[in-house]
mmCIF file of C-alpha atoms in Angstrom:
data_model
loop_
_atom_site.group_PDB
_atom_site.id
_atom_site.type_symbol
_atom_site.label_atom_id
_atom_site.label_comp_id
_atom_site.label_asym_id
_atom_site.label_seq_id
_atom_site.Cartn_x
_atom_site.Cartn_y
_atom_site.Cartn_z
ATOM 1 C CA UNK A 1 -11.759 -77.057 -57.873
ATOM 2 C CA UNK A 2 -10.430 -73.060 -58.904
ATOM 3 C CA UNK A 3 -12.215 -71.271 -60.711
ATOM 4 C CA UNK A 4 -12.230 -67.583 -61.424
ATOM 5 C CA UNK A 5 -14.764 -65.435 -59.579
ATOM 6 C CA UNK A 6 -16.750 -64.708 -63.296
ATOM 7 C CA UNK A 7 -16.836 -68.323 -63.948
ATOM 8 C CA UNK A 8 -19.941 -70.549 -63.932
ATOM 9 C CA UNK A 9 -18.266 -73.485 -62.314
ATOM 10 C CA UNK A 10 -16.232 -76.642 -64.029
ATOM 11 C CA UNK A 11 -17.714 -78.078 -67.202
ATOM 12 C CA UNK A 12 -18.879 -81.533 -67.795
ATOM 13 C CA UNK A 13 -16.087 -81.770 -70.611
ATOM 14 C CA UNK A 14 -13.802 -81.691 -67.718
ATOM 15 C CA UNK A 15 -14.707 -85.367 -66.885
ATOM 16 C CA UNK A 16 -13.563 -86.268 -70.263
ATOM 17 C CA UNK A 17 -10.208 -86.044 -69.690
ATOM 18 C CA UNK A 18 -9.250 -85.799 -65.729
ATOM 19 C CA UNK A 19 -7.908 -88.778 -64.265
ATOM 20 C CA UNK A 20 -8.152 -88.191 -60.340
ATOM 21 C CA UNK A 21 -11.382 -90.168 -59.453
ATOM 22 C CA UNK A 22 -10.711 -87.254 -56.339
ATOM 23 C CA UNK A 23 -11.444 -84.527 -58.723
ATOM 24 C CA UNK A 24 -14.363 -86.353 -60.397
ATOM 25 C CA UNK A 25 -16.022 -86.331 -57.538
ATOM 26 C CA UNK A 26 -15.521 -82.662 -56.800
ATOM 27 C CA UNK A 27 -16.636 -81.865 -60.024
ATOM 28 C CA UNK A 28 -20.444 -84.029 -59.592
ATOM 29 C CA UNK A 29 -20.333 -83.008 -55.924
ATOM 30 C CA UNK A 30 -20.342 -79.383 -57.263
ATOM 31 C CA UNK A 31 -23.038 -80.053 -60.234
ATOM 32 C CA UNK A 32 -25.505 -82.152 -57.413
ATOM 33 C CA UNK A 33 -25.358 -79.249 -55.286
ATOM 34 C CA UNK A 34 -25.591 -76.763 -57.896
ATOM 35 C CA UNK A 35 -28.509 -78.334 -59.337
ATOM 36 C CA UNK A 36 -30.371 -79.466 -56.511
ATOM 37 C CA UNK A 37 -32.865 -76.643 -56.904
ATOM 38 C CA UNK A 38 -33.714 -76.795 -60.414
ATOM 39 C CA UNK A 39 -34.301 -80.313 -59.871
ATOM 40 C CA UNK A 40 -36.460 -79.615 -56.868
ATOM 41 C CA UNK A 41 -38.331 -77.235 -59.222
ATOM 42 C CA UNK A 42 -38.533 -79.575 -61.951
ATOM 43 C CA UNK A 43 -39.730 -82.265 -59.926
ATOM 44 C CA UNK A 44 -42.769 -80.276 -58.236
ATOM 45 C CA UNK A 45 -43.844 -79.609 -61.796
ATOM 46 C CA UNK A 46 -43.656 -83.052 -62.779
ATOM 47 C CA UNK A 47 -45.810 -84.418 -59.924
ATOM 48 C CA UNK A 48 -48.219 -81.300 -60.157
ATOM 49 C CA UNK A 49 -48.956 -82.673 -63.820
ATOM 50 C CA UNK A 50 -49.311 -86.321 -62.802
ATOM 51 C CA UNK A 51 -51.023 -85.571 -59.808
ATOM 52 C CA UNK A 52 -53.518 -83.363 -62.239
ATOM 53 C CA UNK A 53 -53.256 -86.326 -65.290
ATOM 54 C CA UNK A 54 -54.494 -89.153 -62.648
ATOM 55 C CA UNK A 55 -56.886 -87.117 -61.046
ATOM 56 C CA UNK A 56 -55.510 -87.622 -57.578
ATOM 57 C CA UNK A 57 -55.506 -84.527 -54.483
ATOM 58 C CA UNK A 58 -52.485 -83.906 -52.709
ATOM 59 C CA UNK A 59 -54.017 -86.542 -49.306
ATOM 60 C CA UNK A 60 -54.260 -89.121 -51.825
ATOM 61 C CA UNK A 61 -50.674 -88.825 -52.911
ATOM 62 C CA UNK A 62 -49.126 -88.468 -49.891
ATOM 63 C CA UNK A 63 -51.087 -91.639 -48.700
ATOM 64 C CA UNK A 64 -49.938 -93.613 -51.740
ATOM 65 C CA UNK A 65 -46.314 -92.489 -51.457
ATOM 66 C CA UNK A 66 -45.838 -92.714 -47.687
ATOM 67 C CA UNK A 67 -46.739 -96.811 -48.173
ATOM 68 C CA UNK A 68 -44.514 -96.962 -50.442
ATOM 69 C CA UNK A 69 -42.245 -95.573 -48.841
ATOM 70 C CA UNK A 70 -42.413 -97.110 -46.163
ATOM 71 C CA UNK A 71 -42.319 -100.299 -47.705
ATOM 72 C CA UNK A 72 -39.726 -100.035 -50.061
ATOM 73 C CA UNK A 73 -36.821 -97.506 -49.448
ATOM 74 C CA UNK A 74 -33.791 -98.290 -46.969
ATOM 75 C CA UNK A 75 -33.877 -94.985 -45.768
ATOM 76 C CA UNK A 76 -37.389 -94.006 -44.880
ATOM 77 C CA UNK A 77 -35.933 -90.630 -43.039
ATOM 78 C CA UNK A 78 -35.020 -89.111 -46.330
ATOM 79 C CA UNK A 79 -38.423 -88.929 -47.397
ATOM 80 C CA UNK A 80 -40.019 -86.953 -44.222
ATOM 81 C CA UNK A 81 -36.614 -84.985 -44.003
ATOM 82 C CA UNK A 82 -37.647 -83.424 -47.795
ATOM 83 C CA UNK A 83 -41.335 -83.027 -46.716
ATOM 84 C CA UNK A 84 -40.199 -80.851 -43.911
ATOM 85 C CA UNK A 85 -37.053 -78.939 -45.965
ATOM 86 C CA UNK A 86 -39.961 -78.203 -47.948
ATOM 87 C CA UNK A 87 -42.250 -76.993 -45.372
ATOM 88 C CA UNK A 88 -44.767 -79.761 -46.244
ATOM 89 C CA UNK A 89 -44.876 -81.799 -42.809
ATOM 90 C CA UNK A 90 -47.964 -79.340 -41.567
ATOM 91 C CA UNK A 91 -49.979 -80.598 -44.684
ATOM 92 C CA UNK A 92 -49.241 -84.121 -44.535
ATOM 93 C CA UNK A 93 -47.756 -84.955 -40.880
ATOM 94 C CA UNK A 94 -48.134 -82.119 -38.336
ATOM 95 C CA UNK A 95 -47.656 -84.335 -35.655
ATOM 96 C CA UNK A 96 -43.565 -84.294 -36.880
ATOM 97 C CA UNK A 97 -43.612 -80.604 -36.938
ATOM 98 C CA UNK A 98 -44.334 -81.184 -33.037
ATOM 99 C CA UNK A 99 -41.887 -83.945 -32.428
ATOM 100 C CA UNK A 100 -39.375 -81.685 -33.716
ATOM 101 C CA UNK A 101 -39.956 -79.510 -30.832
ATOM 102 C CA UNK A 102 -39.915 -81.876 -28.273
ATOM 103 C CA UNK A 103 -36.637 -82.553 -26.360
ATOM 104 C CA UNK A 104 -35.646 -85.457 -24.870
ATOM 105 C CA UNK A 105 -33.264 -86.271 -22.030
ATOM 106 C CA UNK A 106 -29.548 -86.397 -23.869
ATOM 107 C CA UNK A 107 -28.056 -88.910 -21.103
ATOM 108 C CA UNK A 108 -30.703 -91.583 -22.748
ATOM 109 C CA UNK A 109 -31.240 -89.761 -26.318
ATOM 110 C CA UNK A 110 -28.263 -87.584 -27.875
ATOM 111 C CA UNK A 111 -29.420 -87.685 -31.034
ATOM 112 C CA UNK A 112 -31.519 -84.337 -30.007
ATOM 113 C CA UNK A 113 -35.622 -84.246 -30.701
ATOM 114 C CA UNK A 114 -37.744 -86.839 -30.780
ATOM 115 C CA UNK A 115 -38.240 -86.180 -34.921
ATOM 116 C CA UNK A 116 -34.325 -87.251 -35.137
ATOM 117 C CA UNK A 117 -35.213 -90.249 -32.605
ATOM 118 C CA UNK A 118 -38.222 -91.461 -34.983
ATOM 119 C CA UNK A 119 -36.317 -90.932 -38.240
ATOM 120 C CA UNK A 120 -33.630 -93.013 -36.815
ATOM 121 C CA UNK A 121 -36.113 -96.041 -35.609
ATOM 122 C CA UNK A 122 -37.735 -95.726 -39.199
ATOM 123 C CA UNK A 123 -34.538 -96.216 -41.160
ATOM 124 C CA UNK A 124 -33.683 -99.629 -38.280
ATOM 125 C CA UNK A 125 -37.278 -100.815 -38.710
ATOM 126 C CA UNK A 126 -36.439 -100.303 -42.772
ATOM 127 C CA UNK A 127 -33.427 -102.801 -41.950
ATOM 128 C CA UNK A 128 -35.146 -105.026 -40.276
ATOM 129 C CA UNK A 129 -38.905 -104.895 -42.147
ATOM 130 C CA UNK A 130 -37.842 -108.054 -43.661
ATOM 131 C CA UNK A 131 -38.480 -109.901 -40.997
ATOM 132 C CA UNK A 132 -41.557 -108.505 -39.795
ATOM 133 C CA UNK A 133 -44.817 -110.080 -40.017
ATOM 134 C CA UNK A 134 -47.487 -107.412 -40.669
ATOM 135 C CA UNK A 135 -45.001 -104.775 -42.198
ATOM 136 C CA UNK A 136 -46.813 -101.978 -42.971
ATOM 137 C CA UNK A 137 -48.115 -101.895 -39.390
ATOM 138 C CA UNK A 138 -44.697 -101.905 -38.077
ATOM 139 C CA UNK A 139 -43.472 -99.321 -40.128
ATOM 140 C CA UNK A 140 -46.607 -97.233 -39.084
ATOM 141 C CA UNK A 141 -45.793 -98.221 -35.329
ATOM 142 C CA UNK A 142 -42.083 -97.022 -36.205
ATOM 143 C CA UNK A 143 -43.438 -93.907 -37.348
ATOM 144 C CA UNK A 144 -45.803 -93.270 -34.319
ATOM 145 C CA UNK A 145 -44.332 -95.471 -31.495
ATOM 146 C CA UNK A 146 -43.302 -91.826 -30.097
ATOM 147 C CA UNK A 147 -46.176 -89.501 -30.844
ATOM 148 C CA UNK A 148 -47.047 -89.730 -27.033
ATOM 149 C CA UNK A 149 -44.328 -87.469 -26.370
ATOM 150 C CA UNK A 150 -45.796 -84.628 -27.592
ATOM 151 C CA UNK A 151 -48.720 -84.037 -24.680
ATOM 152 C CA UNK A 152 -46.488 -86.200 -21.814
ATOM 153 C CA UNK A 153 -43.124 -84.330 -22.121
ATOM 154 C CA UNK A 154 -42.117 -81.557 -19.640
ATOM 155 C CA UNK A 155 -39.001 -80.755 -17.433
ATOM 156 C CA UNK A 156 -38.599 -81.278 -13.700
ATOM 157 C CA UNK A 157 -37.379 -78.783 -11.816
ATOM 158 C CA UNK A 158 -34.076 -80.778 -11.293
ATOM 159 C CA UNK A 159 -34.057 -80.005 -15.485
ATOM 160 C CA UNK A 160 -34.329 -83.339 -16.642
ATOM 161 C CA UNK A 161 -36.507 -84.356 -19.650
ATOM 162 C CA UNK A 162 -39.349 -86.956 -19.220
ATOM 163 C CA UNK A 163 -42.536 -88.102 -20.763
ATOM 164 C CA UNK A 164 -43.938 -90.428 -18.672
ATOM 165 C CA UNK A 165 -46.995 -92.354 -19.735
ATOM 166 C CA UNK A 166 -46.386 -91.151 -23.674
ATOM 167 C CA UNK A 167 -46.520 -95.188 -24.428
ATOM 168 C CA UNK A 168 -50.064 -94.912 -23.521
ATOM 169 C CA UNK A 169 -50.915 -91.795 -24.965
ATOM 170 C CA UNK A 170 -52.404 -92.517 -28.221
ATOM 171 C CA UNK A 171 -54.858 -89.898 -28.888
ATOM 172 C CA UNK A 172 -51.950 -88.300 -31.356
ATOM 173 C CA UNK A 173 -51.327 -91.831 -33.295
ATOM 174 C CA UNK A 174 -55.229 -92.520 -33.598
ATOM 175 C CA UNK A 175 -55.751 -88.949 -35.343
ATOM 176 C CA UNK A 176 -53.190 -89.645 -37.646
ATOM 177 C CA UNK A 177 -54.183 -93.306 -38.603
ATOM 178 C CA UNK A 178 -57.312 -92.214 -39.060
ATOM 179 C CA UNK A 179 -56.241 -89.543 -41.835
ATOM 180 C CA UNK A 180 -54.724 -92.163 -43.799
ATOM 181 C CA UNK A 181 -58.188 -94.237 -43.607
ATOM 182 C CA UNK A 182 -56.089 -97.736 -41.623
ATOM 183 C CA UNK A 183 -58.615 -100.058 -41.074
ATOM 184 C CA UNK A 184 -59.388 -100.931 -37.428
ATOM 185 C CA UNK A 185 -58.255 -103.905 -37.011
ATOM 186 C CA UNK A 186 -54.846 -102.326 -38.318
ATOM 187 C CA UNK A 187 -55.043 -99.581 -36.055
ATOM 188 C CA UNK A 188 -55.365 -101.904 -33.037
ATOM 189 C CA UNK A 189 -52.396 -103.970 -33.661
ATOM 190 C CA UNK A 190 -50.209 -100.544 -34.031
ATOM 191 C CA UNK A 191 -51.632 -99.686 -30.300
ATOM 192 C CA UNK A 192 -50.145 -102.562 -29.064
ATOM 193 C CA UNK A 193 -47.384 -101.782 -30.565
ATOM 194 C CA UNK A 194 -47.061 -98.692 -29.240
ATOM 195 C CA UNK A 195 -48.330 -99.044 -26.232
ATOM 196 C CA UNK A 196 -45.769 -101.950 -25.074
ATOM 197 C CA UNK A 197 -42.911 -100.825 -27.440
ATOM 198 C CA UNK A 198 -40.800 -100.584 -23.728
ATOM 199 C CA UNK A 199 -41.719 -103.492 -22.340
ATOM 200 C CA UNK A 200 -39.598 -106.062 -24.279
ATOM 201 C CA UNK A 201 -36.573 -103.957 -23.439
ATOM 202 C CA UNK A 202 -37.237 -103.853 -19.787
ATOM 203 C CA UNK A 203 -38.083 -108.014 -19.119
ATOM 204 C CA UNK A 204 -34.644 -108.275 -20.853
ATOM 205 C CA UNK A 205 -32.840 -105.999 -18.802
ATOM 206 C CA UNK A 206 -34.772 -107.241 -15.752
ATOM 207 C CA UNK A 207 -33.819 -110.812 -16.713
ATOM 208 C CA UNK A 208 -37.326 -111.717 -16.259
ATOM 209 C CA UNK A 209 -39.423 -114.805 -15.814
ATOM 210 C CA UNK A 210 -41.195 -117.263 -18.478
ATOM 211 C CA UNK A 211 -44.104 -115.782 -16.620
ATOM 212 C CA UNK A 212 -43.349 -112.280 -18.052
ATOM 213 C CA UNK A 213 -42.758 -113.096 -20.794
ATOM 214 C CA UNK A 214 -46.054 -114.691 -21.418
ATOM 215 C CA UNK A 215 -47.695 -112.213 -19.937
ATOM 216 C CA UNK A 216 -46.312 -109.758 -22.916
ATOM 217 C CA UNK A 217 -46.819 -112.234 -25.537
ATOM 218 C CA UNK A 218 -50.817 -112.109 -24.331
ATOM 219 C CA UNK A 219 -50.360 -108.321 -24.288
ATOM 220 C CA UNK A 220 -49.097 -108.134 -27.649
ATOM 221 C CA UNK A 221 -51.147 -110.788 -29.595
ATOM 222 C CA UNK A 222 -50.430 -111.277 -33.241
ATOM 223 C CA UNK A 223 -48.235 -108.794 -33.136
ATOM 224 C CA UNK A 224 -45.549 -110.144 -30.562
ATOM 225 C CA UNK A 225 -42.830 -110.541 -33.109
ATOM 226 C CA UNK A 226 -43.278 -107.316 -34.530
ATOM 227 C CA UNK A 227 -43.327 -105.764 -31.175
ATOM 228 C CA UNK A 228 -39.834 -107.696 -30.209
ATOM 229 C CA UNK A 229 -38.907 -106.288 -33.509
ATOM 230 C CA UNK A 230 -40.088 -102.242 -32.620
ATOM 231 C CA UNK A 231 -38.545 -102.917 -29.632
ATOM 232 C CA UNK A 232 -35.155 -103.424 -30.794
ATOM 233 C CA UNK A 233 -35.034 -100.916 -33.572
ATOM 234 C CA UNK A 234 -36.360 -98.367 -30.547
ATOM 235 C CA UNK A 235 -33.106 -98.874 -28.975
ATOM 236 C CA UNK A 236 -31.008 -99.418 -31.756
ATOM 237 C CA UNK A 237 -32.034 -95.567 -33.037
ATOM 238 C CA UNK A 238 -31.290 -93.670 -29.513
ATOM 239 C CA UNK A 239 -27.979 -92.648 -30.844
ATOM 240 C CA UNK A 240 -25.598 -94.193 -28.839
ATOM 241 C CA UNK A 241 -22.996 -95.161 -31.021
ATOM 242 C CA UNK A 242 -20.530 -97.931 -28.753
ATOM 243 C CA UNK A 243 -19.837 -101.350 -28.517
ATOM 244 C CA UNK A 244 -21.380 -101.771 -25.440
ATOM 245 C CA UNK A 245 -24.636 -100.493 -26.739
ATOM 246 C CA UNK A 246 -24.349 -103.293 -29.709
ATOM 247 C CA UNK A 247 -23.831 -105.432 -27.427
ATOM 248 C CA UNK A 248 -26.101 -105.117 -25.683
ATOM 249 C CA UNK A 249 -28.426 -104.941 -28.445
ATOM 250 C CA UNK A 250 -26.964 -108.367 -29.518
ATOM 251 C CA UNK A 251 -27.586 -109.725 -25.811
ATOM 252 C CA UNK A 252 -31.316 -108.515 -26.166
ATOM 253 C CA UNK A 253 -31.609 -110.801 -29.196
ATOM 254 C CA UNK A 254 -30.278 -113.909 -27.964
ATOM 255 C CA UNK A 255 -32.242 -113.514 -24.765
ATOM 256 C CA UNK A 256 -35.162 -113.263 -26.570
ATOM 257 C CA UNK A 257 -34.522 -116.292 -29.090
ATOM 258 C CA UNK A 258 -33.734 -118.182 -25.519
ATOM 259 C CA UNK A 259 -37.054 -117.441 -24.231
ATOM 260 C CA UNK A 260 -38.864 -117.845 -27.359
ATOM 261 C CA UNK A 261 -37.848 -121.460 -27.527
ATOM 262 C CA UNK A 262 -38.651 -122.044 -23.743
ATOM 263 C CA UNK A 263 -42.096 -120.618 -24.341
ATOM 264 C CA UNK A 264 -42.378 -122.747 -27.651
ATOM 265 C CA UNK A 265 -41.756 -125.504 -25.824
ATOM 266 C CA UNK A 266 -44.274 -124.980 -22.945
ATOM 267 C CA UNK A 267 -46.767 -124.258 -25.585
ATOM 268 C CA UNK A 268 -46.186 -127.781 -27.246
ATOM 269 C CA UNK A 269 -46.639 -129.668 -23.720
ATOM 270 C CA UNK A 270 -50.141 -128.108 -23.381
#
C-alpha cells in the first residue's frame, strides 16, 4: 500500500472496488493494526461500565473470565498474553510474571521461559480438553503444572538449567488456587496432577512394567486419564517442532492405549 507521507492511510472505499484479495488484505491488515489501540481503549471502558453495572470487583472478573476461558477458547495463551501486554499479570497472576523470568535448559525447551512453555501446554490441553474428564482441573493443572520452577530453578556451574524437584513444589500452585476460592477436593486432584505430570512420560520411555503402571494409576486416582492427558500436552508444548518428536508423541499414545487395555483386563479377572 503507497501512500503519501500527509495521508491518513487507505480508505475503506478502497475495498469497494480493488480486486486483488492480496491488497484487501493489506488494506484490513493496516486498519487492525491501526486500530488496535482505540479498540483496546474502547474495550477497557466497556468492561469498566459492566464491571460497575453488575456490581462485580476486578478478582471476581478475572475469576469468571479465566473459567471461561479456559473452558471455551482454542487458544487459551491469547488471553494471559493480553493480561501481561497490558501489565495486568501482577494483579491477577503474579506467579506468570515469575515464570517469565525463569529460563529453562534450550537442548530440552527452545521455546525460551517457562511462561512460553505453559502458554504452549495451555493451548495443547485446549486441543485436547475434549477428552478430559474433570476439565477445568486439567486446564488449571495446565496452567500450574510448572509453577514449581520458580523456587527449584538455578544453573550449575557447568551452565546448564535445572529445576529439580519443581513437580513437587506446590507451595506456588496452592497460593494461587486458593485466590480463585477451588474447592479442596479440586485442589487435590490438580496436585496429583502436578506432582506426577513426568511420570507418564518416563514409564513410556522406560518401557515399563504393568507393575508401574499400576503403581501410577494408584498415584494418580481419579485423575489418571487426565494426568496421561497433561502428560502428553507437557511434551507436545516443549517446542520441538520434528517428526521424530510427533512420533514419538504418537508412540506415547499407543503405548499407553496398550497398557490401558492390559490393565483393564487384569482389573476384570479380579
Amino acid at each position: 500500500i503507497i501512500t503519501s507521507e500527509n495521508s491518513k492511510g487507505p480508505s475503506r472505499d478502497w475495498l469497494k472496488f480493488i480486486k486483488s484479495s492480496t491488497a484487501k488484505n493489506k488494506i484490513n491488515a493496516w486498519f487492525k493494526k491501526n486500530q488496535r489501540e482505540e479498540n483496546i481503549i474502547k474495550g477497557k471502558d466497556l468492561i469498566e461500565k459492566e464491571i460497575k453495572r453488575i456490581g462485580m470487583d476486578h478478582s471476581e472478573l478475572f475469576k469468571y473470565l479465566l473459567e471461561v476461558v479456559l473452558l471455551n477458547s482454542k487458544k487459551p495463551s491469547a488471553f494471559f498474553n493480553v493480561l501481561k501486554e497490558n501489565n495486568k499479570l501482577q494483579e491477577f497472576l503474579p506467579e506468570l510474571i515469575q515464570l517469565d523470568k525463569t529460563m529453562q535448559n534450550p537442548f530440552y525447551h527452545p521455546e525460551g521461559s517457562v511462561y512460553n512453555h505453559t502458554m504452549n501446554v495451555i493451548d495443547e490441553a485446549a486441543q485436547n480438553r475434549i477428552f478430559a474428564e474433570h476439565k477445568y482441573e486439567f486446564m488449571l493443572a495446565a496452567l500450574c503444572h510448572d509453577f514449581g520452577k520458580i523456587s527449584t530453578t538455578f544453573i550449575k556451574e557447568d551452565g546448564k538449567i535445572v529445576s529439580y524437584g519443581h513437580e513437587n513444589q506446590l507451595e506456588e500452585s496452592k497460593a494461587f488456587l486458593q485466590r480463585l476460592n477451588i474447592n479442596l477436593e479440586s485442589q487435590e486432584l490438580i496436585f496429583r496432577l502436578q506432582k506426577n505430570h513426568m511420570r507418564p512420560f518416563m514409564l513410556y520411555k522406560e518401557n515399563s512394567s504393568d507393575k508401574a503402571v499400576r503403581r501410577l494409576q494408584r498415584d494418580a486416582g481419579k485423575g489418571y486419564k487426565d494426568l496421561l492427558l497433561l502428560s502428553y500436552c507437557d511434551k507436545a508444548g516443549c517446542g520441538i517442532k520434528t517428526v521424530e518428536r510427533y512420533e514419538e508423541l504418537e508412540n506415547y499414545r499407543k503405548w499407553f492405549e496398550k497398557k490401558d487395555k492390559i490393565l483393564e483386563e487384569f482389573i476384570d479377572r479380579d
